[in-house]
Amino acid sequence: MLRTVVISQTLLEVGQQPNGEPAQVPVITVEGAPGGPNVYLQANLHGAEIQGNAVLAAFLELCRAQRPKGTFTLVPMANPIGINQKSGEFTLGRFDPISGENWNRQYHFSNADLDAFCQAHLNSDETTIAAAFRERLRAQIAQRQASPWGLKTGQTMALRLQQLALEADIVLDLHTGPISDRHLYVPEYARARAHHFNIPLNILMPSDFGGALDEAHFSPWWQLSQRFAELGRTLEVLVDAFTLELGPQEHLDPAQAGRDALGIGRYLEVMGCWPEGTHQVEEEIQHACQLADYKALYSPCGGQIEYLAPLGQPVKAGVPVARIWHYERLGQDKPMFTEVSLPCDAIPVLHFASANVQEGTELYKFLTHTFAL
């Protein structure tokens, strides 16, 4: 039996550029030993979020070091338009420059006929249900792609990536924040497994679909499980999907990428890809909150901001987290700064990348009402 891992690369066309050239992304396939899950890992959908590419590179080395079970599909640099969307020294690439929409809010799922599907398969076995439901999801995407009115650039790209990920049992979408600590979006049903990633800050998600890649893959299967439960049938959620936020954008840290690849490897051990204990990590303290308790703090005025709260460190209510300087008041007998504090204890996760803000700018995002994961 073949013991070495087989790695191959192809290109996926996700759109066409104005000069007629295809917009293409690399797709790397890792063929492991039989008997494991199908795993899909994607990085760099937002142009400035480059750290995920380094994590995929480190993860590929883990696969070479010890052959896993299952088939892995790795998609680095998933958005060739966003990656190349530069303005001066900055990479923009978070929003489609034509429509203004977030690249990661254009995937598709409809639960319109979910009740009918569950009634039709109430007595089917799990294998039959999984195959029929995947076919239903394929048909939804195909119908969306066949719209006689066409699709936006971001929708075309998202649906082709979603098609590629549709066969996976596990979907991991790698992102970063603006100026950010590492954090993880965790579907509530997968809470018991999430700590294996060893990411310090965690946000627990409901089953709602909001257009993101992780939701496009966990939400259908979770809602399927919930509807079956309402009909008295137990069905486990058959697909895991997570969004991993791996630090700040416009920043590359290969050493941290190696550590996060080990965390992904350890999670995949639990899912049957490697023997338990293959990937050792240095345990981090992990905090969590519900999505409803993940709060944004907005600037009460315009000015130049001094960020005071260290990311990932608990902050007490009433302690200043930011100081907004008013240099337009130079030479006037007025206070030179405004301090901003919180109404409750919290843990800062990320903050705005610029020191130049207007009234209403999102300054920070915080975990509130936290608990151990």
Short mmCIF file of C-alpha atoms in Angstrom, two decimals:
data_model
loop_
_atom_site.label_atom_id
_atom_site.label_comp_id
_atom_site.label_asym_id
_atom_site.label_seq_id
_atom_site.Cartn_x
_atom_site.Cartn_y
_atom_site.Cartn_z
CA MET A 1 0.00 0.00 0.00
CA LEU A 2 1.22 3.52 -0.83
CA ARG A 3 2.58 5.15 2.31
CA THR A 4 3.62 8.57 1.04
CA VAL A 5 1.13 11.37 0.65
CA VAL A 6 0.14 12.34 -2.91
CA ILE A 7 -0.06 16.08 -3.54
CA SER A 8 -1.27 17.66 -6.77
CA GLN A 9 -2.28 21.14 -7.95
CA THR A 10 -4.85 22.40 -10.42
CA LEU A 11 -6.36 25.81 -11.16
CA LEU A 12 -9.98 26.81 -10.60
CA GLU A 13 -11.48 29.60 -12.70
CA VAL A 14 -13.56 31.89 -10.48
CA GLY A 15 -14.35 34.62 -12.99
CA GLN A 16 -13.15 36.51 -16.04
CA GLN A 17 -11.23 39.78 -16.10
CA PRO A 18 -12.02 42.70 -18.44
CA ASN A 19 -9.13 41.75 -20.76
CA GLY A 20 -10.65 38.30 -21.25
CA GLU A 21 -8.09 36.52 -19.06
CA PRO A 22 -9.50 34.09 -16.48
CA ALA A 23 -9.31 34.89 -12.77
CA GLN A 24 -7.86 31.67 -11.36
CA VAL A 25 -6.99 30.29 -7.94
CA PRO A 26 -4.69 27.38 -7.07
CA VAL A 27 -6.32 24.23 -5.72
CA ILE A 28 -4.03 21.76 -3.93
CA THR A 29 -5.27 18.23 -3.31
CA VAL A 30 -3.72 16.00 -0.65
CA GLU A 31 -4.62 12.34 -1.11
CA GLY A 32 -4.18 10.61 2.21
CA ALA A 33 -4.93 7.08 3.26
CA PRO A 34 -8.51 5.86 2.81
CA GLY A 35 -10.98 5.98 5.65
CA GLY A 36 -10.78 9.63 6.66
CA PRO A 37 -13.00 12.64 6.03
CA ASN A 38 -12.96 15.10 3.16
CA VAL A 39 -11.51 18.38 4.42
CA TYR A 40 -11.60 21.78 2.70
CA LEU A 41 -9.30 24.62 3.80
CA GLN A 42 -9.50 28.08 2.21
CA ALA A 43 -7.43 31.23 2.81
CA ASN A 44 -7.11 34.85 1.69
CA LEU A 45 -10.63 35.52 0.39
CA HIS A 46 -10.11 39.08 1.64
CA GLY A 47 -7.14 40.63 -0.11
CA ALA A 48 -5.20 41.83 2.94
CA GLU A 49 -5.69 38.62 4.94
CA ILE A 50 -2.50 36.83 3.97
CA GLN A 51 -1.64 34.90 7.14
CA GLY A 52 -3.90 31.99 6.20
CA ASN A 53 -1.66 31.22 3.22
CA ALA A 54 1.27 30.69 5.58
CA VAL A 55 -0.89 28.42 7.75
CA LEU A 56 -1.78 26.31 4.70
CA ALA A 57 1.91 26.06 3.79
CA ALA A 58 2.74 24.87 7.32
CA PHE A 59 -0.23 22.50 7.29
CA LEU A 60 0.98 20.97 4.03
CA GLU A 61 4.28 20.17 5.74
CA LEU A 62 2.36 18.33 8.48
CA CYS A 63 0.75 16.22 5.77
CA ARG A 64 4.17 15.45 4.26
CA ALA A 65 5.61 14.57 7.68
CA GLN A 66 2.91 12.01 8.43
CA ARG A 67 0.38 10.86 5.89
CA PRO A 68 -3.16 11.63 7.07
CA LYS A 69 -6.34 9.73 6.43
CA GLY A 70 -8.80 11.33 4.06
CA THR A 71 -8.62 13.84 1.25
CA PHE A 72 -7.69 17.49 1.85
CA THR A 73 -8.43 20.35 -0.55
CA LEU A 74 -6.36 23.48 0.11
CA VAL A 75 -7.24 26.77 -1.59
CA PRO A 76 -4.74 29.56 -0.84
CA MET A 77 -5.13 33.04 -2.35
CA ALA A 78 -8.81 32.35 -2.97
CA ASN A 79 -9.61 35.80 -4.39
CA PRO A 80 -7.28 37.01 -7.17
CA ILE A 81 -9.27 40.23 -7.54
CA GLY A 82 -9.09 41.18 -3.86
CA ILE A 83 -5.41 40.25 -3.51
CA ASN A 84 -4.52 42.65 -6.31
CA GLN A 85 -6.77 45.49 -5.11
CA LYS A 86 -4.09 47.95 -3.95
CA SER A 87 -4.31 51.61 -3.01
CA GLY A 88 -0.84 52.99 -2.40
CA GLU A 89 0.86 50.75 0.13
CA PHE A 90 -2.39 49.21 1.38
CA THR A 91 -4.27 46.13 0.18
CA LEU A 92 -8.00 46.84 0.26
CA GLY A 93 -9.71 43.68 -0.96
CA ARG A 94 -12.35 43.27 1.74
CA PHE A 95 -15.20 44.50 -0.43
CA ASP A 96 -15.97 44.05 -4.09
CA PRO A 97 -14.86 47.41 -5.56
CA ILE A 98 -17.81 47.40 -7.98
CA SER A 99 -20.75 46.47 -5.72
CA GLY A 100 -19.25 47.41 -2.35
CA GLU A 101 -20.29 44.04 -0.90
CA ASN A 102 -18.19 41.93 1.43
CA TRP A 103 -16.56 39.10 -0.54
CA ASN A 104 -17.44 36.73 2.34
CA ARG A 105 -21.20 37.42 2.35
CA GLN A 106 -22.08 36.12 -1.11
CA TYR A 107 -22.42 32.36 -0.64
CA HIS A 108 -25.84 30.76 -1.00
CA PHE A 109 -28.29 28.60 0.96
CA SER A 110 -32.08 28.48 1.12
CA ASN A 111 -34.06 26.41 3.63
CA ALA A 112 -37.36 27.01 1.80
CA ASP A 113 -38.14 23.33 1.15
CA LEU A 114 -36.36 21.86 4.17
CA ASP A 115 -39.56 20.62 5.84
CA ALA A 116 -40.59 18.71 2.72
CA PHE A 117 -37.13 17.14 2.46
CA CYS A 118 -37.24 15.96 6.08
CA GLN A 119 -40.73 14.52 5.69
CA ALA A 120 -39.64 12.63 2.58
CA HIS A 121 -36.56 11.17 4.35
CA LEU A 122 -37.91 10.69 7.84
CA ASN A 123 -37.27 6.94 7.72
CA SER A 124 -34.20 6.94 5.47
CA ASP A 125 -30.81 5.84 6.75
CA GLU A 126 -28.09 8.42 7.42
CA THR A 127 -26.08 7.60 4.28
CA THR A 128 -29.13 8.09 2.07
CA ILE A 129 -30.04 11.35 3.80
CA ALA A 130 -26.50 12.73 3.43
CA ALA A 131 -26.30 11.88 -0.27
CA ALA A 132 -29.75 13.30 -1.02
CA PHE A 133 -29.11 16.47 0.95
CA ARG A 134 -25.79 17.12 -0.79
CA GLU A 135 -27.55 16.68 -4.10
CA ARG A 136 -30.15 19.22 -2.97
CA LEU A 137 -27.38 21.71 -2.10
CA ARG A 138 -25.71 21.13 -5.48
CA ALA A 139 -29.01 21.80 -7.22
CA GLN A 140 -29.49 25.03 -5.26
CA ILE A 141 -26.08 26.33 -6.35
CA ALA A 142 -26.62 25.26 -9.97
CA GLN A 143 -29.98 27.03 -10.03
CA ARG A 144 -28.41 30.17 -8.61
CA GLN A 145 -25.62 30.06 -11.19
CA ALA A 146 -28.16 29.66 -14.00
CA SER A 147 -29.98 32.91 -13.20
CA PRO A 148 -31.14 34.45 -16.50
CA TRP A 149 -30.21 37.85 -15.05
CA GLY A 150 -26.61 36.85 -14.38
CA LEU A 151 -24.57 37.17 -11.19
CA LYS A 152 -22.33 39.75 -9.58
CA THR A 153 -18.57 39.19 -9.65
CA GLY A 154 -18.50 38.24 -5.97
CA GLN A 155 -21.42 35.83 -6.34
CA THR A 156 -19.76 34.08 -9.29
CA MET A 157 -16.56 33.61 -7.30
CA ALA A 158 -18.33 32.55 -4.12
CA LEU A 159 -20.50 29.95 -5.81
CA ARG A 160 -17.57 28.32 -7.61
CA LEU A 161 -15.64 28.10 -4.34
CA GLN A 162 -18.75 26.82 -2.57
CA GLN A 163 -19.18 24.10 -5.18
CA LEU A 164 -15.62 22.98 -4.54
CA ALA A 165 -16.19 22.84 -0.78
CA LEU A 166 -19.58 21.16 -1.00
CA GLU A 167 -18.25 17.59 -0.87
CA ALA A 168 -16.29 18.23 2.34
CA ASP A 169 -17.16 16.88 5.77
CA ILE A 170 -15.08 19.67 7.35
CA VAL A 171 -14.71 23.25 6.06
CA LEU A 172 -12.12 25.62 7.56
CA ASP A 173 -12.07 29.21 6.32
CA LEU A 174 -8.91 31.13 7.29
CA HIS A 175 -9.16 34.90 7.77
CA THR A 176 -7.59 37.71 9.81
CA GLY A 177 -8.97 40.84 11.44
CA PRO A 178 -7.82 44.47 11.05
CA ILE A 179 -5.55 44.77 14.12
CA SER A 180 -6.59 41.55 15.78
CA ASP A 181 -5.90 38.79 18.25
CA ARG A 182 -6.51 35.23 17.08
CA HIS A 183 -10.14 34.17 17.40
CA LEU A 184 -12.48 31.44 16.25
CA TYR A 185 -16.12 31.39 15.17
CA VAL A 186 -17.62 28.23 16.65
CA PRO A 187 -21.02 26.74 15.73
CA GLU A 188 -22.66 25.90 19.05
CA TYR A 189 -23.14 22.23 18.15
CA ALA A 190 -19.34 21.85 17.71
CA ARG A 191 -18.42 23.57 20.96
CA ALA A 192 -16.96 20.42 22.55
CA ARG A 193 -14.41 20.08 19.72
CA ALA A 194 -13.46 23.72 19.23
CA HIS A 195 -10.88 23.91 22.01
CA HIS A 196 -8.58 21.58 20.07
CA PHE A 197 -7.71 24.46 17.70
CA ASN A 198 -6.03 26.15 20.69
CA ILE A 199 -7.23 29.64 19.74
CA PRO A 200 -7.58 31.99 22.74
CA LEU A 201 -10.80 33.88 21.89
CA ASN A 202 -13.97 32.17 20.69
CA ILE A 203 -17.41 33.32 19.53
CA LEU A 204 -20.26 30.78 19.63
CA MET A 205 -22.56 30.90 16.60
CA PRO A 206 -26.26 30.04 16.14
CA SER A 207 -27.54 28.06 13.16
CA ASP A 208 -28.55 31.14 11.16
CA PHE A 209 -27.24 31.69 7.62
CA GLY A 210 -25.71 35.12 6.93
CA GLY A 211 -23.86 34.51 3.68
CA ALA A 212 -20.38 33.55 4.95
CA LEU A 213 -18.52 30.41 3.85
CA ASP A 214 -18.60 28.67 7.24
CA GLU A 215 -22.35 29.35 7.55
CA ALA A 216 -22.95 28.09 4.00
CA HIS A 217 -21.60 24.72 5.15
CA PHE A 218 -22.60 24.28 8.80
CA SER A 219 -25.99 26.03 8.65
CA PRO A 220 -27.69 23.69 6.12
CA TRP A 221 -26.68 20.55 8.00
CA TRP A 222 -27.43 22.02 11.42
CA GLN A 223 -30.86 23.21 10.33
CA LEU A 224 -31.45 19.76 8.82
CA SER A 225 -30.64 18.18 12.18
CA GLN A 226 -32.93 20.62 14.00
CA ARG A 227 -35.87 19.95 11.67
CA PHE A 228 -35.46 16.19 12.04
CA ALA A 229 -35.41 16.65 15.82
CA GLU A 230 -38.73 18.49 15.64
CA LEU A 231 -40.12 15.45 13.82
CA GLY A 232 -38.79 13.06 16.47
CA ARG A 233 -35.81 11.81 14.45
CA THR A 234 -32.24 12.12 15.76
CA LEU A 235 -29.63 13.05 13.16
CA GLU A 236 -26.18 14.33 14.04
CA VAL A 237 -24.88 17.44 12.28
CA LEU A 238 -22.85 15.78 9.55
CA VAL A 239 -20.58 18.70 8.56
CA ASP A 240 -18.26 20.83 10.71
CA ALA A 241 -17.34 24.35 9.55
CA PHE A 242 -15.33 27.07 11.31
CA THR A 243 -13.91 30.49 10.52
CA LEU A 244 -10.44 30.94 12.00
CA GLU A 245 -9.25 34.54 12.44
CA LEU A 246 -5.47 34.25 12.60
CA GLY A 247 -4.24 37.68 13.69
CA PRO A 248 -3.95 41.06 11.94
CA GLN A 249 -4.29 41.73 8.23
CA GLU A 250 -1.31 42.90 6.15
CA HIS A 251 0.88 40.84 8.48
CA LEU A 252 2.80 37.63 7.88
CA ASP A 253 4.11 35.54 10.80
CA PRO A 254 5.37 32.12 9.64
CA ALA A 255 6.25 31.05 13.20
CA GLN A 256 2.70 31.64 14.45
CA ALA A 257 1.41 30.03 11.26
CA GLY A 258 3.25 26.86 12.24
CA ARG A 259 1.61 26.88 15.67
CA ASP A 260 -1.85 27.41 14.20
CA ALA A 261 -1.27 24.62 11.68
CA LEU A 262 -0.55 22.33 14.64
CA GLY A 263 -3.83 23.41 16.24
CA ILE A 264 -5.69 22.56 13.04
CA GLY A 265 -3.86 19.24 12.94
CA ARG A 266 -4.88 18.48 16.52
CA TYR A 267 -8.54 19.23 15.74
CA LEU A 268 -8.33 16.96 12.68
CA GLU A 269 -6.91 14.17 14.86
CA VAL A 270 -10.22 14.21 16.76
CA MET A 271 -12.02 14.02 13.41
CA GLY A 272 -10.10 10.89 12.39
CA CYS A 273 -7.32 12.26 10.14
CA TRP A 274 -4.35 11.34 12.38
CA PRO A 275 -3.78 9.23 15.49
CA GLU A 276 -4.44 11.08 18.74
CA GLY A 277 -1.32 12.85 20.02
CA THR A 278 0.31 13.32 16.60
CA HIS A 279 0.35 17.12 16.92
CA GLN A 280 1.43 18.67 20.21
CA VAL A 281 0.53 22.26 21.06
CA GLU A 282 1.32 24.55 23.98
CA GLU A 283 -2.07 25.06 25.57
CA GLU A 284 -3.48 28.58 25.66
CA ILE A 285 -6.17 29.94 27.98
CA GLN A 286 -9.38 30.04 25.96
CA HIS A 287 -12.23 32.49 26.53
CA ALA A 288 -15.61 32.40 24.80
CA CYS A 289 -18.88 34.28 24.50
CA GLN A 290 -22.11 33.97 22.56
CA LEU A 291 -22.36 35.83 19.25
CA ALA A 292 -25.02 38.11 20.76
CA ASP A 293 -22.45 39.13 23.39
CA TYR A 294 -19.72 39.94 20.84
CA LYS A 295 -19.98 43.71 20.99
CA ALA A 296 -18.67 46.52 18.81
CA LEU A 297 -17.62 49.83 20.38
CA TYR A 298 -18.20 52.90 18.20
CA SER A 299 -16.42 56.22 18.40
CA PRO A 300 -18.50 58.95 20.09
CA CYS A 301 -16.70 61.64 18.06
CA GLY A 302 -14.11 62.19 15.38
CA GLY A 303 -10.39 62.62 15.99
CA GLN A 304 -7.10 60.78 16.19
CA ILE A 305 -7.24 57.68 18.35
CA GLU A 306 -4.85 56.15 20.83
CA TYR A 307 -5.79 52.52 21.41
CA LEU A 308 -5.19 51.70 25.08
CA ALA A 309 -6.65 48.20 25.67
CA PRO A 310 -4.22 45.34 24.89
CA LEU A 311 -5.88 42.71 22.72
CA GLY A 312 -6.79 39.47 24.44
CA GLN A 313 -6.45 40.94 27.95
CA PRO A 314 -9.53 41.39 30.18
CA VAL A 315 -10.63 44.99 30.73
CA LYS A 316 -12.75 46.19 33.65
CA ALA A 317 -15.85 48.33 33.19
CA GLY A 318 -15.07 52.04 33.39
CA VAL A 319 -11.38 51.69 32.56
CA PRO A 320 -10.46 53.75 29.45
CA VAL A 321 -9.87 51.60 26.37
CA ALA A 322 -9.22 54.46 23.93
CA ARG A 323 -8.24 58.11 23.97
CA ILE A 324 -9.45 60.28 21.11
CA TRP A 325 -7.23 63.31 20.55
CA HIS A 326 -8.63 66.58 19.20
CA TYR A 327 -5.72 68.33 17.55
CA GLU A 328 -8.11 70.79 15.91
CA ARG A 329 -8.31 72.35 19.42
CA LEU A 330 -4.63 73.29 19.53
CA GLY A 331 -4.29 76.77 20.95
CA GLN A 332 -7.82 76.69 22.41
CA ASP A 333 -8.81 76.43 26.06
CA LYS A 334 -10.62 73.10 25.56
CA PRO A 335 -9.87 69.49 26.60
CA MET A 336 -7.46 67.92 24.13
CA PHE A 337 -8.82 64.39 24.31
CA THR A 338 -11.91 62.29 24.99
CA GLU A 339 -11.57 59.00 26.87
CA VAL A 340 -13.77 56.04 25.97
CA SER A 341 -14.58 53.24 28.42
CA LEU A 342 -16.90 50.22 28.58
CA PRO A 343 -20.17 49.65 30.43
CA CYS A 344 -19.12 46.11 31.47
CA ASP A 345 -16.07 43.87 31.83
CA ALA A 346 -14.85 42.61 28.46
CA ILE A 347 -11.95 41.18 26.45
CA PRO A 348 -10.82 43.15 23.36
CA VAL A 349 -10.53 41.01 20.24
CA LEU A 350 -9.65 43.52 17.52
CA HIS A 351 -9.52 47.21 16.79
CA PHE A 352 -9.74 49.51 13.79
CA ALA A 353 -6.55 49.64 11.74
CA SER A 354 -6.36 53.43 11.41
CA ALA A 355 -5.65 56.09 14.05
CA ASN A 356 -7.83 58.54 12.13
CA VAL A 357 -11.55 58.11 12.90
CA GLN A 358 -14.85 59.86 12.42
CA GLU A 359 -17.88 59.75 14.68
CA GLY A 360 -19.47 56.30 14.47
CA THR A 361 -16.32 54.41 13.42
CA GLU A 362 -16.11 50.91 14.91
CA LEU A 363 -13.16 51.22 17.29
CA TYR A 364 -13.02 47.79 18.95
CA LYS A 365 -14.85 44.50 19.17
CA PHE A 366 -15.12 42.78 22.54
CA LEU A 367 -16.09 39.48 24.09
CA THR A 368 -18.54 40.21 26.92
CA HIS A 369 -20.20 37.85 29.42
CA THR A 370 -17.32 35.45 28.87
CA PHE A 371 -16.81 31.89 30.03
CA ALA A 372 -14.17 29.18 29.60
CA LEU A 373 -14.53 27.29 26.31
#
